[in-house]
Coordinates of C-alpha atoms and ligand atoms in Angstrom, one line a residue:
X1 CA 227.4 42.5 98.7
X2 CA 224.4 44.6 97.6
X3 CA 221.7 44.9 100.3
X4 CA 218.2 44.0 99.2
X5 CA 216.7 47.5 99.5
X6 CA 219.4 49.0 97.3
X7 CA 219.2 46.1 94.9
X8 CA 215.5 46.6 94.4
X9 CA 215.8 50.3 94.0
X10 CA 218.3 49.8 91.3
X11 CA 216.1 47.2 89.5
X12 CA 213.1 49.5 89.8
X13 CA 215.0 52.6 88.4
X14 CA 216.3 50.4 85.6
X15 CA 212.9 48.9 84.8
X16 CA 211.2 52.3 84.8
X17 CA 213.7 53.6 82.4
X18 CA 212.8 50.7 80.0
X19 CA 209.3 52.0 80.0
X20 CA 210.4 55.6 79.3
X21 CA 210.5 56.9 82.8
X22 CA 213.8 58.9 82.9
X23 CA 213.0 62.0 84.8
X24 CA 212.9 62.2 88.5
X25 CA 212.4 64.8 91.2
X26 CA 213.9 63.6 94.5
X27 CA 213.4 64.9 97.9
X28 CA 215.9 64.2 100.7
X29 CA 215.2 61.6 103.5
X30 CA 216.7 58.6 104.8
X31 CA 214.0 56.0 104.3
X32 CA 214.0 56.8 100.6
X33 CA 217.8 56.5 100.7
X34 CA 218.0 53.3 98.5
X35 CA 216.2 55.2 95.7
X36 CA 218.4 58.3 96.2
X37 CA 221.5 56.2 96.0
X38 CA 220.2 54.4 92.9
X39 CA 219.3 57.7 91.2
X40 CA 222.5 59.3 92.1
X41 CA 224.5 56.4 90.8
X42 CA 222.6 56.4 87.6
X43 CA 223.2 60.2 87.2
X44 CA 226.9 59.7 87.9
X45 CA 227.0 57.2 85.1
X46 CA 227.4 53.9 87.1
X47 CA 228.0 51.0 84.8
X48 CA 224.9 49.2 83.8
X49 CA 222.6 52.0 85.0
X50 CA 220.1 53.7 82.8
X51 CA 220.4 57.4 81.9
X52 CA 218.2 59.4 84.0
X53 CA 217.8 63.1 85.0
X54 CA 217.3 63.9 88.6
X55 CA 216.3 67.3 90.2
X56 CA 216.6 67.5 94.0
X57 CA 214.2 69.7 95.9
X58 CA 213.7 70.3 99.6
X59 CA 209.9 70.9 99.7
X60 CA 207.8 68.1 98.6
X61 CA 204.8 70.2 97.6
X62 CA 206.9 72.2 95.3
X63 CA 208.8 69.1 94.1
X64 CA 205.6 67.4 93.0
X65 CA 204.6 70.4 91.1
X66 CA 208.0 70.5 89.5
X67 CA 207.4 66.9 88.3
X68 CA 204.0 67.9 87.1
X69 CA 205.5 70.8 85.1
X70 CA 208.2 68.5 83.7
X71 CA 205.4 66.1 82.5
X72 CA 203.8 69.1 80.9
X73 CA 207.0 70.2 79.3
X74 CA 207.6 66.7 77.9
X75 CA 204.1 66.6 76.5
X76 CA 204.5 70.1 75.0
X77 CA 207.5 68.8 73.2
X78 CA 205.7 66.0 71.7
X79 CA 207.2 63.3 73.9
X80 CA 204.6 62.6 76.6
X81 CA 206.3 60.5 79.4
X82 CA 205.6 60.0 83.0
X83 CA 207.8 61.9 85.5
X84 CA 208.6 60.4 89.0
X85 CA 208.8 62.2 92.3
X86 CA 210.4 60.4 95.2
X87 CA 210.0 61.2 98.9
X88 CA 210.7 59.7 102.4
X89 CA 207.9 58.7 104.8
X90 CA 205.7 60.8 107.1
X91 CA 204.4 64.3 106.3
X92 CA 206.6 64.4 103.2
X93 CA 204.0 62.3 101.5
X94 CA 201.1 64.5 102.5
X95 CA 202.8 67.4 100.9
X96 CA 202.4 65.7 97.4
X97 CA 198.6 65.7 97.5
X98 CA 197.9 69.1 95.7
X99 CA 200.0 68.2 92.7
X100 CA 198.5 64.7 92.6
X101 CA 195.1 66.3 92.6
X102 CA 195.9 68.5 89.8
X103 CA 197.6 65.8 87.8
X104 CA 194.4 63.7 88.3
X105 CA 192.1 66.4 87.0
X106 CA 194.3 67.5 84.2
X107 CA 195.4 64.1 83.1
X108 CA 199.1 64.3 83.7
X109 CA 201.2 61.2 84.1
X110 CA 203.1 61.2 87.4
X111 CA 204.6 58.3 89.3
X112 CA 204.7 59.1 93.0
X113 CA 207.1 56.9 94.9
X114 CA 207.0 57.1 98.6
X115 CA 209.3 55.3 101.0
X116 CA 207.7 53.6 104.1
X117 CA 208.7 51.8 107.1
X118 CA 208.5 48.1 106.9
X119 CA 205.4 46.4 108.4
X120 CA 207.1 45.7 111.7
X121 CA 207.6 49.4 112.4
X122 CA 204.1 50.4 111.4
X123 CA 201.6 51.2 114.2
X124 CA 204.0 50.7 117.0
X125 CA 205.0 54.3 117.6
X126 CA 208.1 54.3 115.4
X127 CA 209.4 57.7 114.4
X128 CA 207.9 59.2 111.1
X129 CA 205.7 56.2 110.5
X130 CA 202.1 56.8 109.6
X131 CA 199.3 55.3 107.4
X132 CA 200.6 56.1 103.9
X133 CA 198.8 53.3 102.1
X134 CA 196.2 54.6 99.7
X135 CA 196.8 58.1 101.1
X136 CA 195.9 59.7 97.7
X137 CA 192.5 58.1 97.6
X138 CA 190.6 58.4 94.3
X139 CA 193.2 60.9 92.9
X140 CA 195.5 58.1 91.6
X141 CA 194.6 55.6 88.9
X142 CA 196.5 52.9 90.7
X143 CA 198.2 52.6 94.0
X144 CA 200.2 49.8 95.4
X145 CA 201.8 49.0 98.8
X146 CA 205.0 47.1 98.1
X147 CA 206.4 45.0 100.9
X148 CA 210.0 45.4 101.8
X149 CA 212.5 43.8 99.4
X150 CA 214.3 41.0 101.1
X151 CA 217.0 38.4 100.5
X152 CA 214.6 36.1 98.7
X153 CA 213.2 38.8 96.5
X154 CA 211.4 37.2 93.5
X155 CA 213.1 38.2 90.3
X156 CA 211.0 40.4 88.1
X157 CA 208.9 42.0 90.9
X158 CA 210.4 45.5 90.4
X159 CA 210.1 45.0 86.6
X160 CA 206.4 44.1 86.8
X161 CA 205.7 47.0 89.1
X162 CA 207.5 49.5 86.8
X163 CA 205.7 48.2 83.7
X164 CA 202.3 48.6 85.2
X165 CA 203.1 52.0 86.8
X166 CA 204.3 53.5 83.5
X167 CA 201.5 52.1 81.5
X168 CA 198.8 53.1 84.0
X169 CA 200.2 56.6 84.3
X170 CA 200.0 57.0 80.6
X171 CA 196.5 55.7 80.5
X172 CA 197.5 52.8 78.3
X173 CA 195.0 50.0 78.7
X174 CA 191.6 50.6 80.1
X175 CA 190.5 50.4 83.7
X176 CA 187.0 49.3 84.5
X177 CA 185.9 52.8 83.7
X178 CA 186.8 52.4 80.0
X179 CA 188.3 55.9 79.9
X180 CA 191.9 55.6 79.4
X181 CA 193.6 58.8 80.3
X182 CA 197.0 59.7 81.8
X183 CA 197.2 60.5 85.5
X184 CA 199.1 59.9 88.7
X185 CA 199.9 56.6 90.2
X186 CA 201.3 55.9 93.7
X187 CA 203.8 53.2 94.8
X188 CA 204.4 53.1 98.5
X189 CA 207.5 51.0 99.0
X190 CA 208.7 49.6 102.2
X191 CA 212.5 49.7 102.8
X192 CA 214.1 47.8 105.5
X193 CA 217.6 48.7 106.8
X194 CA 220.3 48.8 105.7
X195 CA 219.3 51.7 103.4
X196 CA 222.7 52.7 102.1
X197 CA 224.5 51.7 98.9
X198 CA 227.1 49.1 99.2
X199 CA 228.7 49.1 95.9
X200 CA 228.4 46.1 93.6
X201 CA 227.1 46.0 90.0
X202 CA 223.8 47.2 88.6
X203 CA 221.5 44.3 87.7
X204 CA 221.0 43.2 84.2
X205 CA 217.6 44.8 83.2
X206 CA 214.5 42.7 82.9
X207 CA 211.7 43.7 80.7
X208 CA 208.2 42.9 81.5
X209 CA 205.3 44.2 79.4
X210 CA 202.3 45.7 81.0
X211 CA 199.7 43.2 82.0
X212 CA 197.3 44.7 79.4
X213 CA 197.6 46.1 75.9
X214 CA 196.9 49.7 75.0
X215 CA 193.6 49.0 73.3
X216 CA 190.6 51.2 74.1
X217 CA 187.5 49.1 74.8
X218 CA 185.3 48.8 71.8
X219 CA 182.3 50.5 73.4
X220 CA 184.1 53.9 73.5
X221 CA 186.0 53.4 70.2
X222 CA 182.8 52.8 68.4
X223 CA 181.3 56.0 69.5
X224 CA 184.4 57.9 68.4
X225 CA 184.2 56.9 64.8
X226 CA 181.3 58.1 63.2
X227 CA 178.1 60.1 63.3
X228 CA 178.4 63.5 61.7
X229 CA 177.3 66.6 63.6
X230 CA 173.7 67.5 63.2
X231 CA 173.3 70.0 60.4
X232 CA 172.2 73.1 62.1
X233 CA 173.1 76.5 61.0
X234 CA 173.6 78.2 64.4
X235 CA 176.2 76.0 66.1
X236 CA 179.1 77.1 68.4
X237 CA 182.3 75.3 69.2
X238 CA 183.6 75.9 72.7
X239 CA 187.3 74.9 73.0
X240 CA 188.3 74.5 76.6
X241 CA 191.6 73.5 78.2
X242 CA 193.4 70.8 76.2
X243 CA 191.0 70.9 73.2
X244 CA 193.6 70.8 70.5
X245 CA 193.5 71.8 66.8
X246 CA 190.5 69.4 66.2
X247 CA 188.2 72.2 67.7
X248 CA 189.3 74.6 65.0
X249 CA 188.8 72.1 62.2
X250 CA 185.3 71.4 63.4
X251 CA 184.5 75.0 63.6
X252 CA 185.9 75.9 60.3
X253 CA 184.2 73.0 58.5
X254 CA 180.8 74.1 59.7
X255 CA 181.5 77.9 59.7
X256 CA 180.6 78.0 63.3
X257 CA 182.1 80.5 65.7
X258 CA 185.0 79.1 67.8
X259 CA 185.2 80.3 71.3
X260 CA 188.6 79.1 72.3
X261 CA 190.3 79.5 75.7
X262 CA 193.9 80.5 75.7
X263 CA 195.0 77.0 76.8
X264 CA 192.8 75.1 74.3
X265 CA 195.5 74.9 71.6
X266 CA 192.8 76.0 69.3
X267 CA 192.8 79.8 69.5
X268 CA 193.6 80.0 65.8
X269 CA 192.1 80.6 62.4
X270 CA 189.3 82.6 60.8
X271 CA 186.5 81.1 62.7
X272 CA 188.1 81.9 66.1
X273 CA 186.2 84.7 67.9
X274 CA 189.0 86.0 70.0
X275 CA 186.8 88.7 71.6
X276 CA 184.2 86.2 72.8
X277 CA 184.3 87.2 76.4
X278 CA 183.6 90.8 75.5
X279 CA 180.9 89.8 73.0
X280 CA 179.0 87.6 75.5
X281 CA 178.7 90.6 77.8
X282 CA 177.1 92.9 75.1
X283 CA 173.4 93.0 74.1
X284 CA 174.4 91.9 70.6
X285 CA 176.4 89.0 71.9
X286 CA 173.7 87.9 74.3
X287 CA 171.2 88.0 71.5
X288 CA 173.4 85.7 69.3
X289 CA 173.9 83.4 72.4
X290 CA 170.1 83.0 72.7
X291 CA 169.8 81.8 69.1
X292 CA 172.3 79.0 69.5
X293 CA 171.0 75.6 68.3
X294 CA 174.0 73.5 69.2
X295 CA 177.0 73.8 71.4
X296 CA 180.0 71.5 70.8
X297 CA 182.3 71.4 73.7
X298 CA 185.8 70.1 73.2
X299 CA 188.2 70.0 76.1
X300 CA 187.3 71.6 79.4
X301 CA 186.2 75.2 79.5
X302 CA 186.6 76.8 83.0
X303 CA 187.1 80.5 82.6
X304 CA 184.1 82.5 81.9
X305 CA 180.5 82.6 83.2
X306 CA 179.2 83.6 79.9
X307 CA 180.4 80.3 78.3
X308 CA 179.1 78.3 81.3
X309 CA 175.7 79.7 80.8
X310 CA 175.8 79.3 77.0
X311 CA 176.5 75.6 77.7
X312 CA 173.8 75.4 80.4
X313 CA 171.2 76.8 78.1
X314 CA 172.2 75.0 74.9
X315 CA 169.5 72.9 73.5
X316 CA 171.9 70.2 72.4
X317 CA 175.4 69.5 73.6
X318 CA 178.0 67.2 72.4
X319 CA 181.1 66.9 74.4
X320 CA 184.4 65.4 73.3
X321 CA 186.9 65.1 76.1
X322 CA 189.8 65.6 73.7
X323 CA 193.1 66.0 75.3
X324 CA 192.0 66.8 78.8
X325 CA 190.3 64.4 81.1
X326 CA 186.6 65.1 81.5
X327 CA 184.7 62.5 83.1
X328 CA 182.4 65.1 84.8
X329 CA 180.4 66.3 81.8
X330 CA 177.3 68.5 82.4
X331 CA 174.3 66.3 83.2
X332 CA 172.4 67.4 80.1
X333 CA 175.1 66.6 77.7
X334 CA 173.5 64.7 74.8
X335 CA 176.6 62.7 74.2
X336 CA 180.0 62.4 75.8
X337 CA 182.8 61.1 73.6
X338 CA 186.4 60.5 74.4
X339 CA 187.7 61.7 71.0
X340 CA 186.5 64.0 68.3
X341 CA 185.0 61.7 65.7
X342 CA 186.5 61.9 62.3
X343 CA 183.1 62.7 60.8
X344 CA 183.0 66.0 62.7
X345 CA 186.0 67.2 60.9
X346 CA 184.5 66.9 57.4
X347 CA 182.6 69.7 55.7
X348 CA 178.9 69.0 55.9
X349 CA 177.1 68.3 52.6
X350 CA 175.3 71.6 52.6
X351 CA 177.8 74.4 52.3
X352 CA 177.6 76.4 55.5
X353 CA 176.4 80.0 55.5
X354 CA 179.0 82.4 57.0
X355 CA 176.5 85.0 58.0
X356 CA 176.2 83.4 61.5
X357 CA 179.9 83.4 62.1
X358 CA 180.3 86.8 60.7
X359 CA 177.7 88.1 63.2
X360 CA 179.7 86.7 66.0
X361 CA 182.9 88.2 64.7
X362 CA 181.1 91.5 64.4
X363 CA 179.8 91.4 68.0
X364 CA 183.3 90.7 69.3
X365 CA 184.9 93.5 67.3
X366 CA 183.9 96.3 69.6
X367 CA 186.5 95.3 72.3
X368 CA 187.7 98.6 73.8
X369 CA 191.4 99.0 73.4
X370 CA 193.2 98.7 76.9
X371 CA 194.5 101.9 78.1
X372 CA 196.7 102.9 81.0
X373 CA 198.7 100.6 83.3
X374 CA 196.7 97.8 84.9
X375 CA 196.6 94.0 85.0
X376 CA 194.9 93.8 81.6
X377 CA 197.5 96.0 80.0
X378 CA 200.2 93.8 81.5
X379 CA 198.5 90.8 80.0
X380 CA 198.3 92.5 76.6
X381 CA 202.0 93.4 76.5
X382 CA 202.9 89.9 77.8
X383 CA 200.8 88.1 75.1
X384 CA 202.1 90.3 72.4
X385 CA 205.6 89.2 73.2
X386 CA 204.9 85.5 72.7
X387 CA 205.7 83.9 69.5
X388 CA 205.1 80.5 67.8
X389 CA 208.2 79.1 69.6
X390 CA 207.2 80.1 73.1
X391 CA 206.2 77.7 75.8
X392 CA 204.0 79.7 78.3
X393 CA 202.3 79.2 81.6
X394 CA 199.7 81.3 83.0
X395 CA 198.6 81.4 86.6
X396 CA 195.0 81.0 87.8
X397 CA 192.8 84.0 88.9
X398 CA 193.0 87.3 87.0
X399 CA 195.9 86.6 84.7
X400 CA 194.4 83.6 82.8
X401 CA 191.1 85.5 82.4
X402 CA 193.0 88.7 81.3
X403 CA 194.8 86.6 78.7
X404 CA 191.5 85.2 77.6
X405 CA 190.3 88.7 76.9
X406 CA 193.3 90.1 75.2
X407 CA 195.0 87.2 73.3
X408 CA 194.3 87.3 69.6
X409 CA 193.3 84.5 67.3
X410 CA 196.7 83.4 66.2
X411 CA 197.4 82.3 62.6
X412 CA 197.1 78.5 62.2
X413 CA 200.3 76.8 63.1
X414 CA 201.8 80.0 64.6
X415 CA 200.3 80.0 68.1
X416 CA 202.4 79.9 71.2
X417 CA 201.9 76.9 73.5
X418 CA 200.0 78.4 76.4
X419 CA 199.4 76.1 79.3
X420 CA 197.8 76.4 82.8
X421 CA 197.0 74.2 85.7
X422 CA 193.3 74.2 84.9
X423 CA 192.5 70.8 86.4
X424 CA 191.6 72.4 89.7
X425 CA 192.6 76.0 88.9
X426 CA 194.7 76.2 92.1
X427 CA 197.0 79.1 92.8
X428 CA 199.4 76.7 94.3
X429 CA 202.5 75.2 92.7
X430 CA 202.6 77.6 89.8
X431 CA 206.3 78.7 90.1
X432 CA 207.4 75.1 90.4
X433 CA 205.2 74.1 87.5
X434 CA 206.9 76.8 85.3
X435 CA 210.4 75.7 86.3
X436 CA 209.4 72.0 85.7
X437 CA 208.0 72.8 82.2
X438 CA 211.4 74.4 81.3
X439 CA 213.3 71.4 82.6
X440 CA 211.0 68.9 80.9
X441 CA 210.9 70.6 77.6
X442 CA 214.5 71.8 77.7
X443 CA 213.6 75.2 76.5
X444 CA 212.8 78.6 78.1
X445 CA 209.4 79.2 79.6
X446 CA 207.4 82.5 79.9
X447 CA 205.2 82.7 82.9
X448 CA 202.5 85.2 84.0
X449 CA 201.0 85.1 87.4
X450 CA 199.4 87.2 90.2
X451 CA 201.2 88.2 93.3
X452 CA 199.4 85.9 95.7
X453 CA 199.9 83.0 93.3
X454 CA 203.6 83.8 93.1
X455 CA 203.9 84.1 96.9
X456 CA 202.0 80.9 97.4
X457 CA 204.8 79.0 95.8
X458 CA 207.7 81.3 96.3
X459 CA 209.6 78.3 97.7
X460 CA 209.6 77.0 94.0
X461 CA 212.4 79.6 93.5
X462 CA 214.7 77.5 95.7
X463 CA 217.0 75.8 93.1
X464 CA 220.1 74.6 95.0
X465 CA 223.5 75.4 93.7
X466 CA 224.1 71.8 92.6
X467 CA 220.9 71.8 90.6
X468 CA 220.2 72.6 87.0
X469 CA 218.8 76.0 86.6
X470 CA 216.2 76.3 83.9
X471 CA 215.5 79.5 81.9
X472 CA 212.2 80.9 83.1
X473 CA 210.9 84.4 83.2
X474 CA 208.1 85.0 85.6
X475 CA 206.1 88.2 85.1
X476 CA 204.3 88.8 88.5
X477 CA 201.2 91.1 88.2
X478 CA 201.5 92.8 91.6
X479 CA 198.2 94.5 92.4
X480 CA 198.7 94.0 96.1
X481 CA 196.6 90.9 96.7
X482 CA 194.0 88.6 95.2
X483 CA 191.9 91.1 93.3
X484 CA 189.7 88.6 91.5
X485 CA 187.3 88.7 94.5
X486 CA 186.6 92.3 93.8
X487 CA 184.7 91.2 90.7
X488 CA 182.7 88.6 92.5
X489 CA 179.6 88.8 94.7
X490 CA 181.8 89.2 97.9
X491 CA 182.7 92.6 96.8
X492 CA 179.3 93.9 98.1
X493 CA 180.5 93.4 101.7
X494 CA 182.2 96.3 103.7
X495 CA 185.5 97.2 102.0
X496 CA 187.7 96.6 105.0
X497 CA 186.3 93.0 105.4
X498 CA 186.7 92.2 101.7
X499 CA 190.3 93.5 102.0
X500 CA 191.2 91.4 104.9
X501 CA 189.5 88.0 104.3
X502 CA 189.5 87.9 100.4
X503 CA 192.1 90.2 99.0
X504 CA 194.7 89.3 101.6
X505 CA 197.2 92.1 101.2
X506 CA 200.7 90.8 101.9
X507 CA 203.1 93.8 101.8
X508 CA 205.9 91.6 100.6
X509 CA 208.8 93.4 98.8
X510 CA 209.5 91.1 95.9
X511 CA 212.9 92.6 95.0
X512 CA 214.7 91.6 98.3
X513 CA 212.8 88.3 98.2
X514 CA 214.2 87.4 94.8
X515 CA 217.6 88.6 95.9
X516 CA 217.5 86.1 98.8
X517 CA 216.7 83.3 96.4
X518 CA 219.5 84.5 94.0
X519 CA 216.9 85.1 91.3
X520 CA 217.1 87.9 88.7
X521 CA 214.6 90.7 89.4
X522 CA 213.4 93.8 87.5
X523 CA 210.6 96.2 88.3
X524 CA 208.4 97.6 85.5
X525 CA 205.8 100.2 85.9
X526 CA 204.7 100.8 82.3
X527 CA 203.7 98.8 79.2
X528 CA 206.8 100.2 77.5
X529 CA 209.1 99.0 80.2
X530 CA 207.5 95.7 80.3
X531 CA 207.9 95.3 76.5
X532 CA 211.6 96.1 76.8
X533 CA 212.0 93.6 79.6
X534 CA 210.4 90.9 77.6
X535 CA 212.5 91.6 74.5
X536 CA 215.5 89.2 75.3
X537 CA 215.2 85.5 76.1
X538 CA 215.2 84.7 79.8
X539 CA 218.5 83.5 81.3
X540 CA 218.2 81.4 84.4
X541 CA 215.2 82.2 86.6
X542 CA 214.0 85.8 86.4
X543 CA 211.2 87.7 88.0
X544 CA 209.7 90.8 86.4
X545 CA 207.5 92.6 88.8
X546 CA 204.8 94.5 87.0
X547 CA 203.5 96.8 89.8
X548 CA 200.0 98.0 89.0
X549 CA 197.5 100.0 91.0
X550 CA 195.8 97.7 93.5
X551 CA 192.0 97.0 93.8
X552 CA 191.3 100.2 95.7
X553 CA 194.1 102.4 94.6
X554 CA 194.5 104.7 91.6
X555 CA 198.3 104.8 91.9
X556 CA 200.8 101.9 92.1
X557 CA 201.4 101.0 95.8
X558 CA 204.5 102.8 97.1
X559 CA 207.3 101.0 98.9
Ligands
LIG1 C1 195.4 76.6 96.4 C2 194.3 77.7 96.2 N1 193.9 78.3 97.3 C3 192.9 79.3 97.2 C4 192.3 79.6 96.0 C5 191.3 80.6 95.8 N2 191.8 81.8 95.0 C6 191.5 82.0 93.8 S1 192.1 83.3 93.1 C7 192.9 83.8 94.6 C8 193.7 85.0 94.7 C9 194.8 85.1 93.6 O1 195.5 86.2 93.8 P1 196.5 86.7 92.7 O2 197.4 85.7 92.3 O3 197.2 87.9 93.2 O4 195.7 87.1 91.4 P2 194.6 88.3 91.2 O5 193.3 87.8 91.8 O6 195.1 89.4 91.9 O7 194.4 88.4 89.8 C10 192.7 82.8 95.5 C11 193.2 82.8 96.9 C12 192.8 78.8 94.8 N3 192.4 79.0 93.6 N4 193.9 77.9 95.0
LIG2 MG1 196.9 89.9 92.7

């Protein structure tokens, strides 16, 4: 006989598969055992079970970022699907929060499944029992506390939950907020003993469609159709994270400069002012910025203060939250749209004058060539090695900003896919996100991150011997700590204090650390060595340590 917990777990896994959820990250634990058995059976090819992939990880924080990376990888491959992460009860659940927050802010479909004690064991001092219900608060688009499956389990309950979970995670169907966007959902499932598999056949799958259709409410759809952009000469298009190619088309149609962050998906074409960060710091650039009549923001820009002040000062601002979730538009935004209206993509009736765009390109052309061996030189060599086929991830802090300065405007259609966890710009979970991207996209990933970022999630290197090993190369810019703070207002404090409380030197030897995890390792100390190291495709997980002089050193730190 099949016990109710196990039967329900099988039904649930089968139903999720019907709605396109086929990828799982599983963390070990007893309470989640019914799901673990069901997933293992499916992976082992049990008769009647769906085809799924399962990656097992010990650390739930890293597991959740792995799932987030997998969802990024699937989306990057043109097949956006939710990815599920499964944990046991107790602190295991709390470890998922950082990735859930990032998924919420960057609009990534995650299905978080946490096992819980049944009601009779809650609040009575039972081991590993806590209040997991609604633990993710406003960071999930839906959460449900699911009572323990029993002998008289209603047929179709698992199917209904799966349908709703998958649809809500993908942002299909609008909630009361009328902003349908992908994001995380949480299912907290009570399991009562027995928790182990007991053989028996898999259930015949039941399909239930989501309780609502995928239609966007008319109020937002209307807005998205039609008004052309105001016909001003001095417009600027800012393409932030997730903007997509529409930003380029809008800029080119109006001959406006395109200021495109590396993860915008729009850093291409003739209107793209690749050196905009440099330009905005020069007198000529500031003069141009002062003349701007209209800023069109697409996606979510987060990287430079110059762009933030351009937006803050702009007389008119139109925001299209294309791709990335952006419910929090600046208060002075004249209009906030969910999509780029078709009318913005058409050339205006009056042929635009290129002089304005040319002035921006001219202001940006004086970018000094990077010399020597430092974080920016590493970024330059790294970005030069990317091609149109590359799937890349860049860590927060210095690396993404260095890339923003050195990356070119790629030819249209020939840009690498550059991603970053810009939802909350955390330095956590970056190693796991990179590995997840490679597993989700089923192709190699090139990652660039700082030393503190790498060490924060070094546990992400733990890929057990029974697990699939993705091909990921992680270039670690090791400048001996978090050097971004040296460029912020904190740097005015006494050096020893800045060092201890902001830079946080770590003194970790990365080579032996990688060896302990069984991960490939190479040290490079020049642009030439780095270029050579990047020449062949990564095989398995590899770390390339680019050891550069630290914040207060002129020579690379010695070992
Ligand atoms: C989870 C999290 N904790 C703290 C921060 C604040 N923070 C931003 S950058 C940074 C240091 C990053 O250092 P590193 O990765 O070495 O990059 P670098 O600044 O040297 O370029 C820290 C701690 C953050 N963004 N995310
Ligand atoms: Mg650093």
